[in-house]
Amino acid sequence: MRPFNYQRPANAEEAVAMVDPMGVAGQGGAFLAGGTTIIDLMKLHVVTPPSLTDLGPVGLDEIEEGNDGTLHVGARVTMAKAAEHPAFRDRAPVLSEALWKAASAQLRNVATLGGNVLQRTRCPYFRDNVSPCNKRDPGSGCAAIGGINRLLAVLGTSEQCIANYAGDWANALILFDATVETMSGDGGREIPFADLHVLPEDHPERETVLGDDELITGYRLKIPGWARRSLYVKARDRDSYAFALASAAVALDMDGDTVREARIGLGGVATVPWRAREAEEFLSGQSLTEETAMRAGEIAFDGAQPYEHNAFKVPLGRNAVAKGLLDAASLDLAGEAQQ
Ligand code: SF4
């Protein structure tokens, strides 16, 4: 690992003032929260920030509910703490399950929600620090498009990059009308969560709308009553400690067997956290049957662009959507899931 300055601010304002967005050699300083991504990438020399600004002392580690039901979730709340919180576990299980099904217990105990939504792709060429990679080295090319691309995206890709977004929680959070609260040298702002990530298009090196010195301080969201009927389906190579090959975050507002409103997020298959809005619109007013669930899955993957090794993600993703819809519809909200 290359030398870097370690900085320890007293609060978020001080952290933003310290972070040194200009840095050296094209890379600015970085914030350090759980460190579960950035330390790995620094060891690999994929990122080489001249300084790390440790957010350990700055607080931002509580989940609080206002009188109007708005939840405020601090950016330094750990994945484990959020997964266990009753507001998620009991009222929006998709937000809890997406966390429980991610990473390992050790990682969930230290990784934070602020860092979690910003985790970097698992594209092997991004991390090998040798191959052409437009995300790591803009303009150098993309080794994955003609190379090994089994894990990579089929939705939201561009000719410059097909890297998949690797996280889980963001695919669930995108179902809710959440906002991201940030702080920077220009002050604070709120960003709709659905607008945080940007498609790779011609600039895959840019992954979010955040400025170089902009710190996520928390999230605000309301959990509607129907979010109890929600869950997270995750298909992966092994049943623990593996990234999604395809995942579906599903929440349903039902009137008997009829869908009033469906919300569907996709993971493992897209370059950004992905909302399947056309599939949601198709389901509105439909009876939820195996046939309509499968059709929704097909619609969710309309326009998918598979590559040599990842075409299996299209049927896998369709089936994940259908399974999520059928399982969510069969939840017995008084207790156990119906068999
Ligand atoms: Fe780099 Fe993206 Fe291509 Fe992977 S898919 S090699 S991250 S440009």
PDB file of N, CA and C in Angstrom, residues 261-313:
ATOM      1  N   GLU A 261     -50.305  -1.751  -6.324  1.00  0.00           N
ATOM      2  CA  GLU A 261     -49.021  -1.169  -6.722  1.00  0.00           C
ATOM      3  C   GLU A 261     -47.918  -2.179  -6.446  1.00  0.00           C
ATOM      4  N   ALA A 262     -47.012  -2.307  -7.395  1.00  0.00           N
ATOM      5  CA  ALA A 262     -45.838  -3.180  -7.206  1.00  0.00           C
ATOM      6  C   ALA A 262     -44.575  -2.340  -7.332  1.00  0.00           C
ATOM      7  N   ARG A 263     -43.600  -2.675  -6.528  1.00  0.00           N
ATOM      8  CA  ARG A 263     -42.291  -2.033  -6.679  1.00  0.00           C
ATOM      9  C   ARG A 263     -41.236  -3.128  -6.777  1.00  0.00           C
ATOM     10  N   ILE A 264     -40.381  -3.000  -7.775  1.00  0.00           N
ATOM     11  CA  ILE A 264     -39.403  -4.052  -8.081  1.00  0.00           C
ATOM     12  C   ILE A 264     -38.027  -3.410  -8.305  1.00  0.00           C
ATOM     13  N   GLY A 265     -37.052  -3.847  -7.542  1.00  0.00           N
ATOM     14  CA  GLY A 265     -35.664  -3.429  -7.755  1.00  0.00           C
ATOM     15  C   GLY A 265     -34.840  -4.630  -8.194  1.00  0.00           C
ATOM     16  N   LEU A 266     -33.878  -4.409  -9.055  1.00  0.00           N
ATOM     17  CA  LEU A 266     -33.035  -5.502  -9.552  1.00  0.00           C
ATOM     18  C   LEU A 266     -31.586  -5.279  -9.119  1.00  0.00           C
ATOM     19  N   GLY A 267     -30.923  -6.388  -8.796  1.00  0.00           N
ATOM     20  CA  GLY A 267     -29.509  -6.317  -8.439  1.00  0.00           C
ATOM     21  C   GLY A 267     -28.714  -7.398  -9.160  1.00  0.00           C
ATOM     22  N   GLY A 268     -27.414  -7.193  -9.261  1.00  0.00           N
ATOM     23  CA  GLY A 268     -26.527  -8.177  -9.877  1.00  0.00           C
ATOM     24  C   GLY A 268     -26.568  -8.182 -11.392  1.00  0.00           C
ATOM     25  N   VAL A 269     -27.514  -7.473 -11.970  1.00  0.00           N
ATOM     26  CA  VAL A 269     -27.717  -7.538 -13.418  1.00  0.00           C
ATOM     27  C   VAL A 269     -27.569  -6.188 -14.110  1.00  0.00           C
ATOM     28  N   ALA A 270     -27.422  -5.130 -13.355  1.00  0.00           N
ATOM     29  CA  ALA A 270     -27.437  -3.780 -13.936  1.00  0.00           C
ATOM     30  C   ALA A 270     -26.220  -2.985 -13.458  1.00  0.00           C
ATOM     31  N   THR A 271     -25.937  -1.928 -14.177  1.00  0.00           N
ATOM     32  CA  THR A 271     -24.766  -1.112 -13.847  1.00  0.00           C
ATOM     33  C   THR A 271     -25.013  -0.188 -12.662  1.00  0.00           C
ATOM     34  N   VAL A 272     -26.279   0.008 -12.319  1.00  0.00           N
ATOM     35  CA  VAL A 272     -26.663   0.849 -11.183  1.00  0.00           C
ATOM     36  C   VAL A 272     -27.820   0.152 -10.467  1.00  0.00           C
ATOM     37  N   PRO A 273     -28.138   0.536  -9.216  1.00  0.00           N
ATOM     38  CA  PRO A 273     -29.367   0.009  -8.607  1.00  0.00           C
ATOM     39  C   PRO A 273     -30.537   0.293  -9.555  1.00  0.00           C
ATOM     40  N   TRP A 274     -31.367  -0.724  -9.827  1.00  0.00           N
ATOM     41  CA  TRP A 274     -32.261  -0.664 -10.990  1.00  0.00           C
ATOM     42  C   TRP A 274     -33.705  -0.846 -10.563  1.00  0.00           C
ATOM     43  N   ARG A 275     -34.535   0.069 -10.961  1.00  0.00           N
ATOM     44  CA  ARG A 275     -35.986  -0.036 -10.694  1.00  0.00           C
ATOM     45  C   ARG A 275     -36.673  -0.496 -11.983  1.00  0.00           C
ATOM     46  N   ALA A 276     -37.424  -1.578 -11.911  1.00  0.00           N
ATOM     47  CA  ALA A 276     -38.082  -2.143 -13.096  1.00  0.00           C
ATOM     48  C   ALA A 276     -39.462  -1.503 -13.241  1.00  0.00           C
ATOM     49  N   ARG A 277     -39.491  -0.265 -13.669  1.00  0.00           N
ATOM     50  CA  ARG A 277     -40.748   0.504 -13.644  1.00  0.00           C
ATOM     51  C   ARG A 277     -41.766  -0.005 -14.655  1.00  0.00           C
ATOM     52  N   GLU A 278     -41.337  -0.461 -15.821  1.00  0.00           N
ATOM     53  CA  GLU A 278     -42.312  -0.969 -16.808  1.00  0.00           C
ATOM     54  C   GLU A 278     -42.997  -2.222 -16.274  1.00  0.00           C
ATOM     55  N   ALA A 279     -42.251  -3.061 -15.619  1.00  0.00           N
ATOM     56  CA  ALA A 279     -42.850  -4.264 -15.030  1.00  0.00           C
ATOM     57  C   ALA A 279     -43.829  -3.876 -13.922  1.00  0.00           C
ATOM     58  N   GLU A 280     -43.471  -2.872 -13.135  1.00  0.00           N
ATOM     59  CA  GLU A 280     -44.381  -2.396 -12.085  1.00  0.00           C
ATOM     60  C   GLU A 280     -45.687  -1.895 -12.696  1.00  0.00           C
ATOM     61  N   GLU A 281     -45.566  -1.129 -13.772  1.00  0.00           N
ATOM     62  CA  GLU A 281     -46.776  -0.578 -14.413  1.00  0.00           C
ATOM     63  C   GLU A 281     -47.638  -1.691 -14.984  1.00  0.00           C
ATOM     64  N   PHE A 282     -47.005  -2.699 -15.556  1.00  0.00           N
ATOM     65  CA  PHE A 282     -47.764  -3.829 -16.103  1.00  0.00           C
ATOM     66  C   PHE A 282     -48.610  -4.500 -15.014  1.00  0.00           C
ATOM     67  N   LEU A 283     -48.036  -4.622 -13.817  1.00  0.00           N
ATOM     68  CA  LEU A 283     -48.727  -5.352 -12.754  1.00  0.00           C
ATOM     69  C   LEU A 283     -49.869  -4.567 -12.131  1.00  0.00           C
ATOM     70  N   SER A 284     -49.847  -3.270 -12.254  1.00  0.00           N
ATOM     71  CA  SER A 284     -50.860  -2.449 -11.581  1.00  0.00           C
ATOM     72  C   SER A 284     -52.255  -2.826 -12.077  1.00  0.00           C
ATOM     73  N   GLY A 285     -53.134  -3.246 -11.145  1.00  0.00           N
ATOM     74  CA  GLY A 285     -54.506  -3.631 -11.490  1.00  0.00           C
ATOM     75  C   GLY A 285     -54.654  -5.070 -11.956  1.00  0.00           C
ATOM     76  N   GLN A 286     -53.531  -5.811 -12.055  1.00  0.00           N
ATOM     77  CA  GLN A 286     -53.579  -7.215 -12.497  1.00  0.00           C
ATOM     78  C   GLN A 286     -53.774  -8.146 -11.303  1.00  0.00           C
ATOM     79  N   SER A 287     -54.405  -9.281 -11.569  1.00  0.00           N
ATOM     80  CA  SER A 287     -54.343 -10.361 -10.590  1.00  0.00           C
ATOM     81  C   SER A 287     -52.922 -10.919 -10.612  1.00  0.00           C
ATOM     82  N   LEU A 288     -52.406 -11.214  -9.430  1.00  0.00           N
ATOM     83  CA  LEU A 288     -51.050 -11.758  -9.406  1.00  0.00           C
ATOM     84  C   LEU A 288     -51.123 -13.277  -9.502  1.00  0.00           C
ATOM     85  N   THR A 289     -50.738 -13.786 -10.649  1.00  0.00           N
ATOM     86  CA  THR A 289     -50.720 -15.228 -10.895  1.00  0.00           C
ATOM     87  C   THR A 289     -49.320 -15.599 -11.358  1.00  0.00           C
ATOM     88  N   GLU A 290     -49.087 -16.900 -11.498  1.00  0.00           N
ATOM     89  CA  GLU A 290     -47.786 -17.327 -12.002  1.00  0.00           C
ATOM     90  C   GLU A 290     -47.533 -16.709 -13.385  1.00  0.00           C
ATOM     91  N   GLU A 291     -48.590 -16.634 -14.183  1.00  0.00           N
ATOM     92  CA  GLU A 291     -48.445 -16.103 -15.537  1.00  0.00           C
ATOM     93  C   GLU A 291     -48.088 -14.612 -15.521  1.00  0.00           C
ATOM     94  N   THR A 292     -48.809 -13.822 -14.717  1.00  0.00           N
ATOM     95  CA  THR A 292     -48.508 -12.383 -14.698  1.00  0.00           C
ATOM     96  C   THR A 292     -47.154 -12.112 -14.031  1.00  0.00           C
ATOM     97  N   ALA A 293     -46.796 -12.951 -13.046  1.00  0.00           N
ATOM     98  CA  ALA A 293     -45.484 -12.770 -12.409  1.00  0.00           C
ATOM     99  C   ALA A 293     -44.366 -13.042 -13.415  1.00  0.00           C
ATOM    100  N   MET A 294     -44.532 -14.122 -14.209  1.00  0.00           N
ATOM    101  CA  MET A 294     -43.513 -14.425 -15.220  1.00  0.00           C
ATOM    102  C   MET A 294     -43.463 -13.322 -16.286  1.00  0.00           C
ATOM    103  N   ARG A 295     -44.629 -12.817 -16.652  1.00  0.00           N
ATOM    104  CA  ARG A 295     -44.656 -11.752 -17.664  1.00  0.00           C
ATOM    105  C   ARG A 295     -43.942 -10.500 -17.127  1.00  0.00           C
ATOM    106  N   ALA A 296     -44.164 -10.199 -15.852  1.00  0.00           N
ATOM    107  CA  ALA A 296     -43.472  -9.045 -15.258  1.00  0.00           C
ATOM    108  C   ALA A 296     -41.958  -9.243 -15.314  1.00  0.00           C
ATOM    109  N   GLY A 297     -41.516 -10.480 -15.056  1.00  0.00           N
ATOM    110  CA  GLY A 297     -40.087 -10.774 -15.140  1.00  0.00           C
ATOM    111  C   GLY A 297     -39.552 -10.551 -16.545  1.00  0.00           C
ATOM    112  N   GLU A 298     -40.327 -10.970 -17.523  1.00  0.00           N
ATOM    113  CA  GLU A 298     -39.899 -10.763 -18.915  1.00  0.00           C
ATOM    114  C   GLU A 298     -39.793  -9.272 -19.226  1.00  0.00           C
ATOM    115  N   ILE A 299     -40.808  -8.519 -18.802  1.00  0.00           N
ATOM    116  CA  ILE A 299     -40.793  -7.073 -19.087  1.00  0.00           C
ATOM    117  C   ILE A 299     -39.597  -6.407 -18.403  1.00  0.00           C
ATOM    118  N   ALA A 300     -39.280  -6.879 -17.204  1.00  0.00           N
ATOM    119  CA  ALA A 300     -38.160  -6.276 -16.459  1.00  0.00           C
ATOM    120  C   ALA A 300     -36.851  -6.392 -17.243  1.00  0.00           C
ATOM    121  N   PHE A 301     -36.762  -7.413 -18.097  1.00  0.00           N
ATOM    122  CA  PHE A 301     -35.509  -7.622 -18.832  1.00  0.00           C
ATOM    123  C   PHE A 301     -35.639  -7.297 -20.317  1.00  0.00           C
ATOM    124  N   ASP A 302     -36.726  -6.637 -20.700  1.00  0.00           N
ATOM    125  CA  ASP A 302     -36.809  -6.113 -22.065  1.00  0.00           C
ATOM    126  C   ASP A 302     -35.620  -5.181 -22.290  1.00  0.00           C
ATOM    127  N   GLY A 303     -34.956  -5.327 -23.393  1.00  0.00           N
ATOM    128  CA  GLY A 303     -33.821  -4.432 -23.674  1.00  0.00           C
ATOM    129  C   GLY A 303     -32.519  -4.878 -23.056  1.00  0.00           C
ATOM    130  N   ALA A 304     -32.525  -6.039 -22.369  1.00  0.00           N
ATOM    131  CA  ALA A 304     -31.266  -6.524 -21.780  1.00  0.00           C
ATOM    132  C   ALA A 304     -30.258  -6.815 -22.889  1.00  0.00           C
ATOM    133  N   GLN A 305     -28.996  -6.571 -22.593  1.00  0.00           N
ATOM    134  CA  GLN A 305     -27.915  -6.783 -23.569  1.00  0.00           C
ATOM    135  C   GLN A 305     -26.938  -7.803 -22.981  1.00  0.00           C
ATOM    136  N   PRO A 306     -27.141  -9.084 -23.261  1.00  0.00           N
ATOM    137  CA  PRO A 306     -26.204 -10.068 -22.707  1.00  0.00           C
ATOM    138  C   PRO A 306     -24.895 -10.121 -23.483  1.00  0.00           C
ATOM    139  N   TYR A 307     -23.849 -10.579 -22.831  1.00  0.00           N
ATOM    140  CA  TYR A 307     -22.535 -10.745 -23.457  1.00  0.00           C
ATOM    141  C   TYR A 307     -22.173 -12.228 -23.434  1.00  0.00           C
ATOM    142  N   GLU A 308     -20.983 -12.579 -23.846  1.00  0.00           N
ATOM    143  CA  GLU A 308     -20.680 -13.982 -24.124  1.00  0.00           C
ATOM    144  C   GLU A 308     -20.964 -14.917 -22.948  1.00  0.00           C
ATOM    145  N   HIS A 309     -20.606 -14.488 -21.715  1.00  0.00           N
ATOM    146  CA  HIS A 309     -20.696 -15.421 -20.585  1.00  0.00           C
ATOM    147  C   HIS A 309     -21.840 -15.119 -19.625  1.00  0.00           C
ATOM    148  N   ASN A 310     -22.580 -14.044 -19.848  1.00  0.00           N
ATOM    149  CA  ASN A 310     -23.572 -13.688 -18.817  1.00  0.00           C
ATOM    150  C   ASN A 310     -25.016 -13.729 -19.313  1.00  0.00           C
ATOM    151  N   ALA A 311     -25.270 -14.400 -20.454  1.00  0.00           N
ATOM    152  CA  ALA A 311     -26.648 -14.469 -20.961  1.00  0.00           C
ATOM    153  C   ALA A 311     -27.570 -15.188 -19.984  1.00  0.00           C
ATOM    154  N   PHE A 312     -26.994 -16.080 -19.150  1.00  0.00           N
ATOM    155  CA  PHE A 312     -27.817 -16.806 -18.172  1.00  0.00           C
ATOM    156  C   PHE A 312     -28.495 -15.862 -17.186  1.00  0.00           C
ATOM    157  N   LYS A 313     -27.958 -14.639 -17.045  1.00  0.00           N
ATOM    158  CA  LYS A 313     -28.554 -13.714 -16.074  1.00  0.00           C
ATOM    159  C   LYS A 313     -29.952 -13.268 -16.484  1.00  0.00           C
TER     160      LYS A 313
END
